[in-house]
PDB file of C-alpha atoms (C1' of nucleotides) in Angstrom:
ATOM      1  CA  MET A   1     114.639  63.397  45.452  1.00 42.00           C
ATOM      2  CA  ASP A   2     112.830  63.410  48.756  1.00 43.00           C
ATOM      3  CA  ALA A   3     113.466  59.992  50.149  1.00 46.00           C
ATOM      4  CA  TYR A   4     110.819  58.584  52.414  1.00 51.00           C
ATOM      5  CA  ILE A   5     111.806  59.078  56.014  1.00 57.00           C
ATOM      6  CA  SER A   6     110.359  56.705  58.563  1.00 60.00           C
ATOM      7  CA  PHE A   7     108.732  57.895  61.772  1.00 60.00           C
ATOM      8  CA  ALA A   8     111.476  56.219  63.701  1.00 61.00           C
ATOM      9  CA  ASP A   9     114.163  58.066  61.788  1.00 66.00           C
ATOM     10  CA  ARG A  10     112.367  61.317  62.520  1.00 65.00           C
ATOM     11  CA  LEU A  11     112.377  60.369  66.164  1.00 65.00           C
ATOM     12  CA  ARG A  12     116.095  59.805  66.168  1.00 65.00           C
ATOM     13  CA  ALA A  13     116.649  63.047  64.288  1.00 65.00           C
ATOM     14  CA  LEU A  14     114.596  64.836  66.937  1.00 61.00           C
ATOM     15  CA  GLN A  15     116.699  63.373  69.675  1.00 61.00           C
ATOM     16  CA  GLN A  16     119.973  64.514  68.172  1.00 60.00           C
ATOM     17  CA  HIS A  17     119.112  68.197  68.415  1.00 57.00           C
ATOM     18  CA  SER A  18     119.181  68.007  72.176  1.00 63.00           C
ATOM     19  CA  SER A  19     117.188  66.198  74.786  1.00 76.00           C
ATOM     20  CA  PHE A  20     113.540  65.512  74.108  1.00 83.00           C
ATOM     21  CA  GLU A  21     112.827  67.893  76.940  1.00 80.00           C
ATOM     22  CA  ASN A  22     113.241  71.085  74.944  1.00 78.00           C
ATOM     23  CA  CYS A  23     112.970  69.789  71.427  1.00 88.00           C
ATOM     24  CA  PRO A  24     112.619  72.568  68.822  1.00 90.00           C
ATOM     25  CA  VAL A  25     109.826  70.705  67.072  1.00 92.00           C
ATOM     26  CA  ARG A  26     107.826  70.652  70.263  1.00 92.00           C
ATOM     27  CA  GLN A  27     108.379  74.355  70.763  1.00 92.00           C
ATOM     28  CA  VAL A  28     106.838  75.011  67.370  1.00 95.00           C
ATOM     29  CA  MET A  29     103.988  72.607  67.991  1.00 95.00           C
ATOM     30  CA  GLN A  30     103.131  74.147  71.355  1.00 93.00           C
ATOM     31  CA  GLY A  31     102.728  77.514  69.681  1.00 94.00           C
ATOM     32  CA  ILE A  32     100.046  76.013  67.470  1.00 96.00           C
ATOM     33  CA  PHE A  33      98.140  74.055  70.083  1.00 94.00           C
ATOM     34  CA  GLY A  34      97.247  76.545  72.707  1.00 95.00           C
ATOM     35  CA  LYS A  35      93.584  76.462  73.630  1.00 95.00           C
ATOM     36  CA  TRP A  36      92.632  78.999  70.979  1.00 96.00           C
ATOM     37  CA  SER A  37      95.560  79.031  68.550  1.00 97.00           C
ATOM     38  CA  THR A  38      94.299  76.438  66.084  1.00 96.00           C
ATOM     39  CA  LEU A  39      90.861  77.980  66.019  1.00 95.00           C
ATOM     40  CA  LEU A  40      92.240  81.434  65.244  1.00 96.00           C
ATOM     41  CA  LEU A  41      94.577  80.112  62.577  1.00 96.00           C
ATOM     42  CA  LEU A  42      91.681  78.382  60.839  1.00 95.00           C
ATOM     43  CA  ALA A  43      89.570  81.519  61.100  1.00 94.00           C
ATOM     44  CA  LEU A  44      92.310  83.664  59.601  1.00 96.00           C
ATOM     45  CA  SER A  45      92.750  81.157  56.801  1.00 94.00           C
ATOM     46  CA  GLU A  46      89.498  82.410  55.330  1.00 91.00           C
ATOM     47  CA  ARG A  47      90.516  86.060  55.190  1.00 94.00           C
ATOM     48  CA  PRO A  48      92.175  88.662  57.409  1.00 96.00           C
ATOM     49  CA  TYR A  49      90.053  89.690  60.349  1.00 96.00           C
ATOM     50  CA  ARG A  50      89.954  92.641  62.680  1.00 96.00           C
ATOM     51  CA  PHE A  51      90.259  92.277  66.422  1.00 97.00           C
ATOM     52  CA  GLY A  52      86.622  92.919  67.150  1.00 95.00           C
ATOM     53  CA  GLU A  53      85.506  90.588  64.382  1.00 95.00           C
ATOM     54  CA  LEU A  54      87.477  87.760  65.921  1.00 95.00           C
ATOM     55  CA  ARG A  55      85.941  88.486  69.302  1.00 94.00           C
ATOM     56  CA  ARG A  56      82.476  88.173  67.859  1.00 92.00           C
ATOM     57  CA  LEU A  57      83.413  85.131  65.789  1.00 91.00           C
ATOM     58  CA  VAL A  58      84.733  83.292  68.840  1.00 92.00           C
ATOM     59  CA  PRO A  59      82.603  84.568  71.702  1.00 90.00           C
ATOM     60  CA  ASP A  60      84.010  82.103  74.229  1.00 92.00           C
ATOM     61  CA  ILE A  61      87.463  83.654  74.208  1.00 94.00           C
ATOM     62  CA  SER A  62      88.246  86.398  76.662  1.00 94.00           C
ATOM     63  CA  GLN A  63      89.626  89.689  75.422  1.00 95.00           C
ATOM     64  CA  ARG A  64      92.843  89.067  77.316  1.00 96.00           C
ATOM     65  CA  MET A  65      93.441  85.657  75.765  1.00 97.00           C
ATOM     66  CA  LEU A  66      92.567  86.878  72.291  1.00 97.00           C
ATOM     67  CA  THR A  67      95.220  89.583  72.521  1.00 97.00           C
ATOM     68  CA  GLN A  68      97.757  87.222  74.013  1.00 97.00           C
ATOM     69  CA  THR A  69      97.156  84.371  71.578  1.00 98.00           C
ATOM     70  CA  LEU A  70      97.406  86.725  68.599  1.00 98.00           C
ATOM     71  CA  ARG A  71     100.627  88.182  70.015  1.00 97.00           C
ATOM     72  CA  ASP A  72     102.104  84.719  70.414  1.00 97.00           C
ATOM     73  CA  LEU A  73     101.128  83.770  66.874  1.00 98.00           C
ATOM     74  CA  GLU A  74     102.620  87.018  65.639  1.00 97.00           C
ATOM     75  CA  ARG A  75     105.812  86.416  67.582  1.00 97.00           C
ATOM     76  CA  ASP A  76     106.209  82.984  66.007  1.00 97.00           C
ATOM     77  CA  GLY A  77     105.721  84.472  62.546  1.00 98.00           C
ATOM     78  CA  HIS A  78     102.429  82.757  61.762  1.00 98.00           C
ATOM     79  CA  VAL A  79     100.325  85.914  61.822  1.00 98.00           C
ATOM     80  CA  TYR A  80     100.912  89.524  60.874  1.00 98.00           C
ATOM     81  CA  ARG A  81      99.443  92.552  62.635  1.00 97.00           C
ATOM     82  CA  LYS A  82      98.618  95.682  60.716  1.00 96.00           C
ATOM     83  CA  VAL A  83      97.452  98.880  62.391  1.00 95.00           C
ATOM     84  CA  TYR A  84      95.324 101.366  60.479  1.00 93.00           C
ATOM     85  CA  ALA A  85      95.542 104.955  61.690  1.00 86.00           C
ATOM     86  CA  THR A  86      91.802 105.570  61.582  1.00 85.00           C
ATOM     87  CA  LYS A  87      90.141 107.688  64.219  1.00 79.00           C
ATOM     88  CA  PRO A  88      89.597 104.837  66.610  1.00 84.00           C
ATOM     89  CA  PRO A  89      92.628 102.921  65.355  1.00 87.00           C
ATOM     90  CA  SER A  90      91.687  99.585  63.856  1.00 94.00           C
ATOM     91  CA  VAL A  91      93.897  96.518  63.649  1.00 96.00           C
ATOM     92  CA  GLU A  92      93.918  93.758  61.108  1.00 97.00           C
ATOM     93  CA  TYR A  93      95.279  90.269  61.639  1.00 98.00           C
ATOM     94  CA  GLY A  94      96.092  87.775  58.886  1.00 98.00           C
ATOM     95  CA  LEU A  95      98.241  84.807  58.018  1.00 98.00           C
ATOM     96  CA  THR A  96     101.826  85.234  56.878  1.00 98.00           C
ATOM     97  CA  ALA A  97     103.399  83.002  54.234  1.00 98.00           C
ATOM     98  CA  LEU A  98     104.705  80.813  57.025  1.00 98.00           C
ATOM     99  CA  GLY A  99     101.282  80.554  58.605  1.00 97.00           C
ATOM    100  CA  THR A 100      99.717  79.735  55.264  1.00 97.00           C
ATOM    101  CA  SER A 101     102.234  76.980  54.642  1.00 97.00           C
ATOM    102  CA  MET A 102     101.200  75.334  57.890  1.00 97.00           C
ATOM    103  CA  LEU A 103      97.550  75.387  56.969  1.00 95.00           C
ATOM    104  CA  THR A 104      97.480  72.204  54.902  1.00 94.00           C
ATOM    105  CA  PRO A 105      99.020  69.838  57.457  1.00 96.00           C
ATOM    106  CA  LEU A 106      97.146  71.525  60.280  1.00 96.00           C
ATOM    107  CA  ASN A 107      93.843  71.276  58.525  1.00 93.00           C
ATOM    108  CA  ASP A 108      94.460  67.619  57.664  1.00 94.00           C
ATOM    109  CA  LEU A 109      94.827  66.875  61.321  1.00 96.00           C
ATOM    110  CA  VAL A 110      91.711  68.824  62.228  1.00 94.00           C
ATOM    111  CA  VAL A 111      89.845  66.920  59.543  1.00 92.00           C
ATOM    112  CA  TRP A 112      91.096  63.664  61.017  1.00 95.00           C
ATOM    113  CA  ALA A 113      89.946  64.742  64.468  1.00 94.00           C
ATOM    114  CA  GLY A 114      86.571  65.688  63.058  1.00 91.00           C
ATOM    115  CA  ASP A 115      86.206  62.352  61.325  1.00 93.00           C
ATOM    116  CA  ASN A 116      87.232  60.332  64.356  1.00 95.00           C
ATOM    117  CA  PHE A 117      86.011  62.038  67.469  1.00 92.00           C
ATOM    118  CA  ALA A 118      83.074  59.656  67.673  1.00 94.00           C
ATOM    119  CA  ALA A 119      85.488  56.717  67.757  1.00 97.00           C
ATOM    120  CA  VAL A 120      87.501  58.404  70.488  1.00 97.00           C
ATOM    121  CA  GLU A 121      84.410  59.101  72.541  1.00 95.00           C
ATOM    122  CA  SER A 122      83.204  55.526  72.356  1.00 96.00           C
ATOM    123  CA  ALA A 123      86.692  54.286  73.234  1.00 97.00           C
ATOM    124  CA  ARG A 124      86.604  56.470  76.334  1.00 96.00           C
ATOM    125  CA  LYS A 125      83.242  55.122  77.381  1.00 95.00           C
ATOM    126  CA  ARG A 126      84.459  51.553  76.921  1.00 95.00           C
ATOM    127  CA  PHE A 127      87.593  52.269  78.909  1.00 95.00           C
ATOM    128  CA  ASP A 128      85.783  53.995  81.745  1.00 93.00           C
ATOM    129  CA  ALA A 129      83.171  51.248  81.912  1.00 90.00           C
ATOM    130  CA  GLY A 130      85.816  48.535  82.052  1.00 82.00           C
ATOM    131  CA  ALA A 131      87.759  50.335  84.749  1.00 70.00           C
ATOM    132  CA  GLU A 132      85.019  50.138  87.331  1.00 65.00           C
ATOM    133  CA  ALA A 133      84.270  46.455  86.614  1.00 57.00           C
TER     134      ALA A 133
ATOM    135  CA  MET B   1      82.973  62.176  45.794  1.00 40.00           C
ATOM    136  CA  ASP B   2      84.598  64.031  48.608  1.00 42.00           C
ATOM    137  CA  ALA B   3      83.927  67.658  47.871  1.00 45.00           C
ATOM    138  CA  TYR B   4      86.554  70.112  48.994  1.00 50.00           C
ATOM    139  CA  ILE B   5      85.513  71.728  52.225  1.00 56.00           C
ATOM    140  CA  SER B   6      86.962  75.106  53.040  1.00 60.00           C
ATOM    141  CA  PHE B   7      88.608  75.913  56.333  1.00 59.00           C
ATOM    142  CA  ALA B   8      85.884  78.398  57.048  1.00 61.00           C
ATOM    143  CA  ASP B   9      83.177  75.790  56.511  1.00 66.00           C
ATOM    144  CA  ARG B  10      85.006  73.506  58.917  1.00 64.00           C
ATOM    145  CA  LEU B  11      84.998  76.318  61.409  1.00 64.00           C
ATOM    146  CA  ARG B  12      81.279  76.783  61.125  1.00 64.00           C
ATOM    147  CA  ALA B  13      80.725  73.047  61.381  1.00 64.00           C
ATOM    148  CA  LEU B  14      82.765  73.038  64.565  1.00 61.00           C
ATOM    149  CA  GLN B  15      80.690  75.783  66.029  1.00 60.00           C
ATOM    150  CA  GLN B  16      77.418  74.021  65.431  1.00 59.00           C
ATOM    151  CA  HIS B  17      78.275  71.088  67.678  1.00 57.00           C
ATOM    152  CA  SER B  18      78.244  73.335  70.709  1.00 62.00           C
ATOM    153  CA  SER B  19      80.252  76.285  71.857  1.00 76.00           C
ATOM    154  CA  PHE B  20      83.894  76.484  70.888  1.00 83.00           C
ATOM    155  CA  GLU B  21      84.625  76.073  74.562  1.00 80.00           C
ATOM    156  CA  ASN B  22      84.223  72.310  74.661  1.00 78.00           C
ATOM    157  CA  CYS B  23      84.452  71.424  71.020  1.00 88.00           C
ATOM    158  CA  PRO B  24      84.776  67.683  70.392  1.00 90.00           C
ATOM    159  CA  VAL B  25      87.550  68.233  67.885  1.00 92.00           C
ATOM    160  CA  ARG B  26      89.585  70.051  70.470  1.00 92.00           C
ATOM    161  CA  GLN B  27      89.021  67.263  72.971  1.00 92.00           C
ATOM    162  CA  VAL B  28      90.548  64.822  70.503  1.00 95.00           C
ATOM    163  CA  MET B  29      93.418  67.165  69.668  1.00 95.00           C
ATOM    164  CA  GLN B  30      94.285  67.764  73.298  1.00 93.00           C
ATOM    165  CA  GLY B  31      94.667  64.038  73.789  1.00 94.00           C
ATOM    166  CA  ILE B  32      97.348  64.021  71.112  1.00 96.00           C
ATOM    167  CA  PHE B  33      99.279  67.107  72.180  1.00 94.00           C
ATOM    168  CA  GLY B  34     100.200  66.508  75.733  1.00 95.00           C
ATOM    169  CA  LYS B  35     103.863  67.090  76.430  1.00 95.00           C
ATOM    170  CA  TRP B  36     104.814  63.481  75.643  1.00 96.00           C
ATOM    171  CA  SER B  37     101.866  62.109  73.663  1.00 97.00           C
ATOM    172  CA  THR B  38     103.101  62.895  70.165  1.00 96.00           C
ATOM    173  CA  LEU B  39     106.544  61.576  70.951  1.00 95.00           C
ATOM    174  CA  LEU B  40     105.171  58.269  72.229  1.00 96.00           C
ATOM    175  CA  LEU B  41     102.817  57.890  69.297  1.00 96.00           C
ATOM    176  CA  LEU B  42     105.695  58.343  66.859  1.00 94.00           C
ATOM    177  CA  ALA B  43     107.813  55.893  68.798  1.00 94.00           C
ATOM    178  CA  LEU B  44     105.057  53.277  68.777  1.00 96.00           C
ATOM    179  CA  SER B  45     104.597  53.809  65.051  1.00 94.00           C
ATOM    180  CA  GLU B  46     107.830  51.949  64.496  1.00 91.00           C
ATOM    181  CA  ARG B  47     106.829  48.843  66.415  1.00 94.00           C
ATOM    182  CA  PRO B  48     105.191  47.903  69.713  1.00 96.00           C
ATOM    183  CA  TYR B  49     107.334  48.687  72.728  1.00 96.00           C
ATOM    184  CA  ARG B  50     107.455  47.516  76.292  1.00 96.00           C
ATOM    185  CA  PHE B  51     107.166  49.903  79.193  1.00 97.00           C
ATOM    186  CA  GLY B  52     110.816  49.758  80.151  1.00 95.00           C
ATOM    187  CA  GLU B  53     111.905  50.141  76.546  1.00 95.00           C
ATOM    188  CA  LEU B  54     109.938  53.375  76.279  1.00 95.00           C
ATOM    189  CA  ARG B  55     111.511  54.624  79.477  1.00 94.00           C
ATOM    190  CA  ARG B  56     114.963  54.065  78.077  1.00 92.00           C
ATOM    191  CA  LEU B  57     114.007  55.471  74.680  1.00 91.00           C
ATOM    192  CA  VAL B  58     112.705  58.696  76.206  1.00 92.00           C
ATOM    193  CA  PRO B  59     114.864  59.215  79.285  1.00 90.00           C
ATOM    194  CA  ASP B  60     113.465  62.689  80.004  1.00 92.00           C
ATOM    195  CA  ILE B  61     110.011  61.421  80.873  1.00 94.00           C
ATOM    196  CA  SER B  62     109.252  60.506  84.456  1.00 94.00           C
ATOM    197  CA  GLN B  63     107.853  57.091  85.245  1.00 95.00           C
ATOM    198  CA  ARG B  64     104.679  58.681  86.504  1.00 96.00           C
ATOM    199  CA  MET B  65     104.047  60.630  83.314  1.00 97.00           C
ATOM    200  CA  LEU B  66     104.893  57.667  81.109  1.00 97.00           C
ATOM    201  CA  THR B  67     102.240  55.566  82.830  1.00 97.00           C
ATOM    202  CA  GLN B  68      99.708  58.359  82.762  1.00 97.00           C
ATOM    203  CA  THR B  69     100.289  59.363  79.151  1.00 97.00           C
ATOM    204  CA  LEU B  70     100.028  55.757  77.979  1.00 98.00           C
ATOM    205  CA  ARG B  71      96.819  55.341  79.989  1.00 97.00           C
ATOM    206  CA  ASP B  72      95.333  58.439  78.399  1.00 97.00           C
ATOM    207  CA  LEU B  73      96.289  57.266  74.917  1.00 98.00           C
ATOM    208  CA  GLU B  74      94.789  53.869  75.705  1.00 97.00           C
ATOM    209  CA  ARG B  75      91.611  55.468  77.003  1.00 97.00           C
ATOM    210  CA  ASP B  76      91.211  57.441  73.791  1.00 97.00           C
ATOM    211  CA  GLY B  77      91.672  54.271  71.742  1.00 97.00           C
ATOM    212  CA  HIS B  78      94.959  55.262  70.114  1.00 98.00           C
ATOM    213  CA  VAL B  79      97.053  52.674  71.908  1.00 98.00           C
ATOM    214  CA  TYR B  80      96.475  49.142  73.132  1.00 97.00           C
ATOM    215  CA  ARG B  81      97.950  47.611  76.253  1.00 97.00           C
ATOM    216  CA  LYS B  82      98.769  43.924  76.365  1.00 96.00           C
ATOM    217  CA  VAL B  83      99.945  42.172  79.521  1.00 95.00           C
ATOM    218  CA  TYR B  84     102.060  39.039  79.226  1.00 93.00           C
ATOM    219  CA  ALA B  85     101.869  36.672  82.201  1.00 87.00           C
ATOM    220  CA  THR B  86     105.604  36.115  82.366  1.00 86.00           C
ATOM    221  CA  LYS B  87     107.294  35.742  85.705  1.00 79.00           C
ATOM    222  CA  PRO B  88     107.850  39.436  86.176  1.00 85.00           C
ATOM    223  CA  PRO B  89     104.780  40.355  84.123  1.00 88.00           C
ATOM    224  CA  SER B  90     105.701  42.350  81.085  1.00 94.00           C
ATOM    225  CA  VAL B  91     103.486  44.841  79.272  1.00 96.00           C
ATOM    226  CA  GLU B  92     103.459  45.725  75.618  1.00 97.00           C
ATOM    227  CA  TYR B  93     102.097  48.943  74.134  1.00 98.00           C
ATOM    228  CA  GLY B  94     101.271  49.464  70.472  1.00 97.00           C
ATOM    229  CA  LEU B  95      99.118  51.464  68.115  1.00 98.00           C
ATOM    230  CA  THR B  96      95.523  50.493  67.429  1.00 98.00           C
ATOM    231  CA  ALA B  97      93.953  50.863  64.003  1.00 98.00           C
ATOM    232  CA  LEU B  98      92.649  54.261  65.113  1.00 98.00           C
ATOM    233  CA  GLY B  99      96.079  55.338  66.271  1.00 97.00           C
ATOM    234  CA  THR B 100      97.620  54.163  63.025  1.00 97.00           C
ATOM    235  CA  SER B 101      95.088  56.112  60.981  1.00 97.00           C
ATOM    236  CA  MET B 102      96.147  59.281  62.776  1.00 97.00           C
ATOM    237  CA  LEU B 103      99.787  58.723  62.034  1.00 95.00           C
ATOM    238  CA  THR B 104      99.847  60.219  58.540  1.00 94.00           C
ATOM    239  CA  PRO B 105      98.316  63.611  59.348  1.00 96.00           C
ATOM    240  CA  LEU B 106     100.194  63.772  62.630  1.00 96.00           C
ATOM    241  CA  ASN B 107     103.499  62.993  61.004  1.00 94.00           C
ATOM    242  CA  ASP B 108     102.876  65.556  58.262  1.00 95.00           C
ATOM    243  CA  LEU B 109     102.522  68.215  60.886  1.00 96.00           C
ATOM    244  CA  VAL B 110     105.643  67.088  62.719  1.00 94.00           C
ATOM    245  CA  VAL B 111     107.494  67.192  59.422  1.00 93.00           C
ATOM    246  CA  TRP B 112     106.246  70.717  58.845  1.00 95.00           C
ATOM    247  CA  ALA B 113     107.417  71.731  62.308  1.00 95.00           C
ATOM    248  CA  GLY B 114     110.783  70.145  61.644  1.00 91.00           C
ATOM    249  CA  ASP B 115     111.141  71.968  58.340  1.00 93.00           C
ATOM    250  CA  ASN B 116     110.125  75.339  59.743  1.00 95.00           C
ATOM    251  CA  PHE B 117     111.366  75.648  63.300  1.00 92.00           C
ATOM    252  CA  ALA B 118     114.307  77.725  62.116  1.00 94.00           C
ATOM    253  CA  ALA B 119     111.886  80.219  60.558  1.00 97.00           C
ATOM    254  CA  VAL B 120     109.888  80.336  63.773  1.00 97.00           C
ATOM    255  CA  GLU B 121     112.987  80.887  65.866  1.00 95.00           C
ATOM    256  CA  SER B 122     114.197  83.762  63.712  1.00 96.00           C
ATOM    257  CA  ALA B 123     110.700  85.288  63.768  1.00 97.00           C
ATOM    258  CA  ARG B 124     110.814  85.178  67.557  1.00 96.00           C
ATOM    259  CA  LYS B 125     114.177  86.905  67.651  1.00 95.00           C
ATOM    260  CA  ARG B 126     112.969  89.596  65.295  1.00 95.00           C
ATOM    261  CA  PHE B 127     109.832  90.127  67.376  1.00 96.00           C
ATOM    262  CA  ASP B 128     111.672  90.272  70.678  1.00 93.00           C
ATOM    263  CA  ALA B 129     114.274  92.629  69.269  1.00 90.00           C
ATOM    264  CA  GLY B 130     111.598  94.986  67.907  1.00 82.00           C
ATOM    265  CA  ALA B 131     109.698  95.006  71.179  1.00 70.00           C
ATOM    266  CA  GLU B 132     112.446  96.627  73.194  1.00 64.00           C
ATOM    267  CA  ALA B 133     113.191  99.228  70.524  1.00 56.00           C
TER     268      ALA B 133
ATOM    269  C1'  DA C   1     120.215  39.310 102.222  1.00 96.42           C
ATOM    270  C1'  DT C   2     121.196  42.477  98.807  1.00 96.42           C
ATOM    271  C1'  DG C   3     120.769  44.520  94.544  1.00 96.42           C
ATOM    272  C1'  DG C   4     118.513  44.844  90.090  1.00 96.42           C
ATOM    273  C1'  DG C   5     114.889  44.359  86.657  1.00 96.42           C
ATOM    274  C1'  DT C   6     109.731  43.723  85.799  1.00 96.42           C
ATOM    275  C1'  DG C   7     105.590  47.822  85.901  1.00 96.42           C
ATOM    276  C1'  DG C   8     103.596  50.298  88.293  1.00 96.42           C
ATOM    277  C1'  DT C   9     101.043  53.694  92.462  1.00 96.42           C
ATOM    278  C1'  DT C  10     100.814  57.453  95.829  1.00 96.42           C
ATOM    279  C1'  DC C  11     101.744  61.855  97.867  1.00 96.42           C
ATOM    280  C1'  DC C  12     103.159  66.420  97.500  1.00 96.42           C
ATOM    281  C1'  DC C  13     104.643  70.457  95.151  1.00 96.42           C
ATOM    282  C1'  DT C  14     105.390  74.012  91.409  1.00 96.42           C
ATOM    283  C1'  DC C  15     104.483  76.686  87.660  1.00 96.42           C
ATOM    284  C1'  DG C  16     102.143  78.640  84.026  1.00 96.42           C
ATOM    285  C1'  DA C  17      97.979  78.663  80.938  1.00 96.42           C
ATOM    286  C1'  DG C  18      93.916  80.551  81.053  1.00 96.42           C
ATOM    287  C1'  DG C  19      89.893  83.190  83.209  1.00 96.42           C
ATOM    288  C1'  DT C  20      87.604  87.474  85.426  1.00 96.42           C
ATOM    289  C1'  DA C  21      87.122  92.063  86.157  1.00 96.42           C
ATOM    290  C1'  DA C  22      88.387  96.679  86.074  1.00 96.42           C
ATOM    291  C1'  DC C  23      90.803 100.311  83.922  1.00 96.42           C
ATOM    292  C1'  DT C  24      92.870 103.142  79.736  1.00 96.42           C
ATOM    293  C1'  DA C  25      92.159 106.692  75.684  1.00 96.42           C
ATOM    294  C1'  DT C  26      89.617 108.618  71.835  1.00 96.42           C
ATOM    295  C1'  DA C  27      85.668 109.765  69.213  1.00 96.42           C
ATOM    296  C1'  DG C  28      80.769 109.658  67.699  1.00 96.42           C
ATOM    297  C1'  DG C  29      75.838 109.253  68.569  1.00 96.42           C
ATOM    298  C1'  DC C  30      71.500 110.175  71.422  1.00 96.42           C
TER     299       DC C  30
ATOM    300  C1'  DG D   1      76.013 113.625  80.533  1.00 96.42           C
ATOM    301  C1'  DC D   2      76.070 108.819  79.161  1.00 96.42           C
ATOM    302  C1'  DC D   3      76.485 104.795  76.284  1.00 96.42           C
ATOM    303  C1'  DT D   4      78.672 102.791  72.329  1.00 96.42           C
ATOM    304  C1'  DA D   5      82.615 101.237  69.678  1.00 96.42           C
ATOM    305  C1'  DT D   6      87.700 100.967  68.533  1.00 96.42           C
ATOM    306  C1'  DA D   7      91.817  97.786  70.823  1.00 96.42           C
ATOM    307  C1'  DG D   8      93.851  96.982  74.226  1.00 96.42           C
ATOM    308  C1'  DT D   9      96.470  96.636  79.436  1.00 96.42           C
ATOM    309  C1'  DT D  10      96.821  95.426  84.286  1.00 96.42           C
ATOM    310  C1'  DA D  11      96.067  92.958  88.582  1.00 96.42           C
ATOM    311  C1'  DC D  12      94.481  89.025  90.657  1.00 96.42           C
ATOM    312  C1'  DC D  13      92.966  84.201  91.027  1.00 96.42           C
ATOM    313  C1'  DT D  14      92.260  79.121  89.892  1.00 96.42           C
ATOM    314  C1'  DC D  15      93.133  74.855  88.388  1.00 96.42           C
ATOM    315  C1'  DG D  16      95.373  71.157  86.421  1.00 96.42           C
ATOM    316  C1'  DA D  17      99.461  69.354  83.807  1.00 96.42           C
ATOM    317  C1'  DG D  18     103.580  67.824  84.861  1.00 96.42           C
ATOM    318  C1'  DG D  19     107.662  66.768  88.031  1.00 96.42           C
ATOM    319  C1'  DG D  20     110.190  64.391  92.076  1.00 96.42           C
ATOM    320  C1'  DA D  21     110.697  60.989  95.264  1.00 96.42           C
ATOM    321  C1'  DA D  22     109.303  57.254  97.770  1.00 96.42           C
ATOM    322  C1'  DC D  23     106.962  52.990  98.072  1.00 96.42           C
ATOM    323  C1'  DC D  24     104.960  48.250  96.406  1.00 96.42           C
ATOM    324  C1'  DA D  25     105.116  43.245  94.867  1.00 96.42           C
ATOM    325  C1'  DC D  26     107.370  39.816  92.391  1.00 96.42           C
ATOM    326  C1'  DC D  27     111.308  37.189  90.888  1.00 96.42           C
ATOM    327  C1'  DC D  28     116.168  36.259  89.773  1.00 96.42           C
ATOM    328  C1'  DA D  29     121.150  36.222  90.335  1.00 96.42           C
ATOM    329  C1'  DT D  30     125.196  36.503  93.286  1.00 96.42           C
TER     330       DT D  30
END
DNA sequence: ATGGGTGGTTCCCTCGAGGTAACTATAGGC
DNA sequence: GCCTATAGTTACCTCGAGGGAACCACCCAT
């Protein structure tokens, strides 16, 4: 049976691995929360995409960062990279099993952020207004 | 009824707000994924803590960053700050209702990271080994 | 009067994420 | 000959998150 594990217990478990400084959980999390990582993971959750498709889908990202972010995601095992030997070689990116397994918790958090960003924004305004008073 | 909304639909909804560049969802997410933010949120999920207690609980964090991270979390409405007029004034930090509502999805993701960091690490080793070959 | 415990602030520095632009090679279309 | 598309790489720069150390004001205990 999976016993319920409290947040605090998780915290203590985290600490035992090493210092908090280079906690393995954080290393995994930082791979997911680069500026573009979450966005690309959500995009690839729909279906595999080719490099150029992703560029057009997310026009704000630079070509350099798209390559680099995809490489990082590939390195961490979240994304696979498949090269097709067509005349101008084309490349397909998609989620691995590991990446797919992350999708549910990741999406839940994105949903939460989507549901609550208005509350966060108003909290910021309140805070900033009170600061100058 | 809450209809199921696909990841791809979420993506498109995100895009409509503005560019991906300064997406409100990302602004909320970035407030949660500073180097120490998640750790402090999980700590405060157990019970409210005082400043000095948090310092001792997370010895790796510098005093400067502890103050700043708590301020940022307070500004975003995740954390409250309560000053007690004791002789050396003491300060208590705790989760707000908003912060508490985030706890479940946040913790799910941390749990996922805890369950899968070994897979990520071995993926990295495989990738790095293949790169030099 | 000295040291320690409250909870900070201020200054300065480093390091790396991310951005910009130019360049690569190949092939097809006009 | 020139522009397009494929998918990158390389060099250079900026900016801000985070770190380190010192300082502040108050009070207590020894």
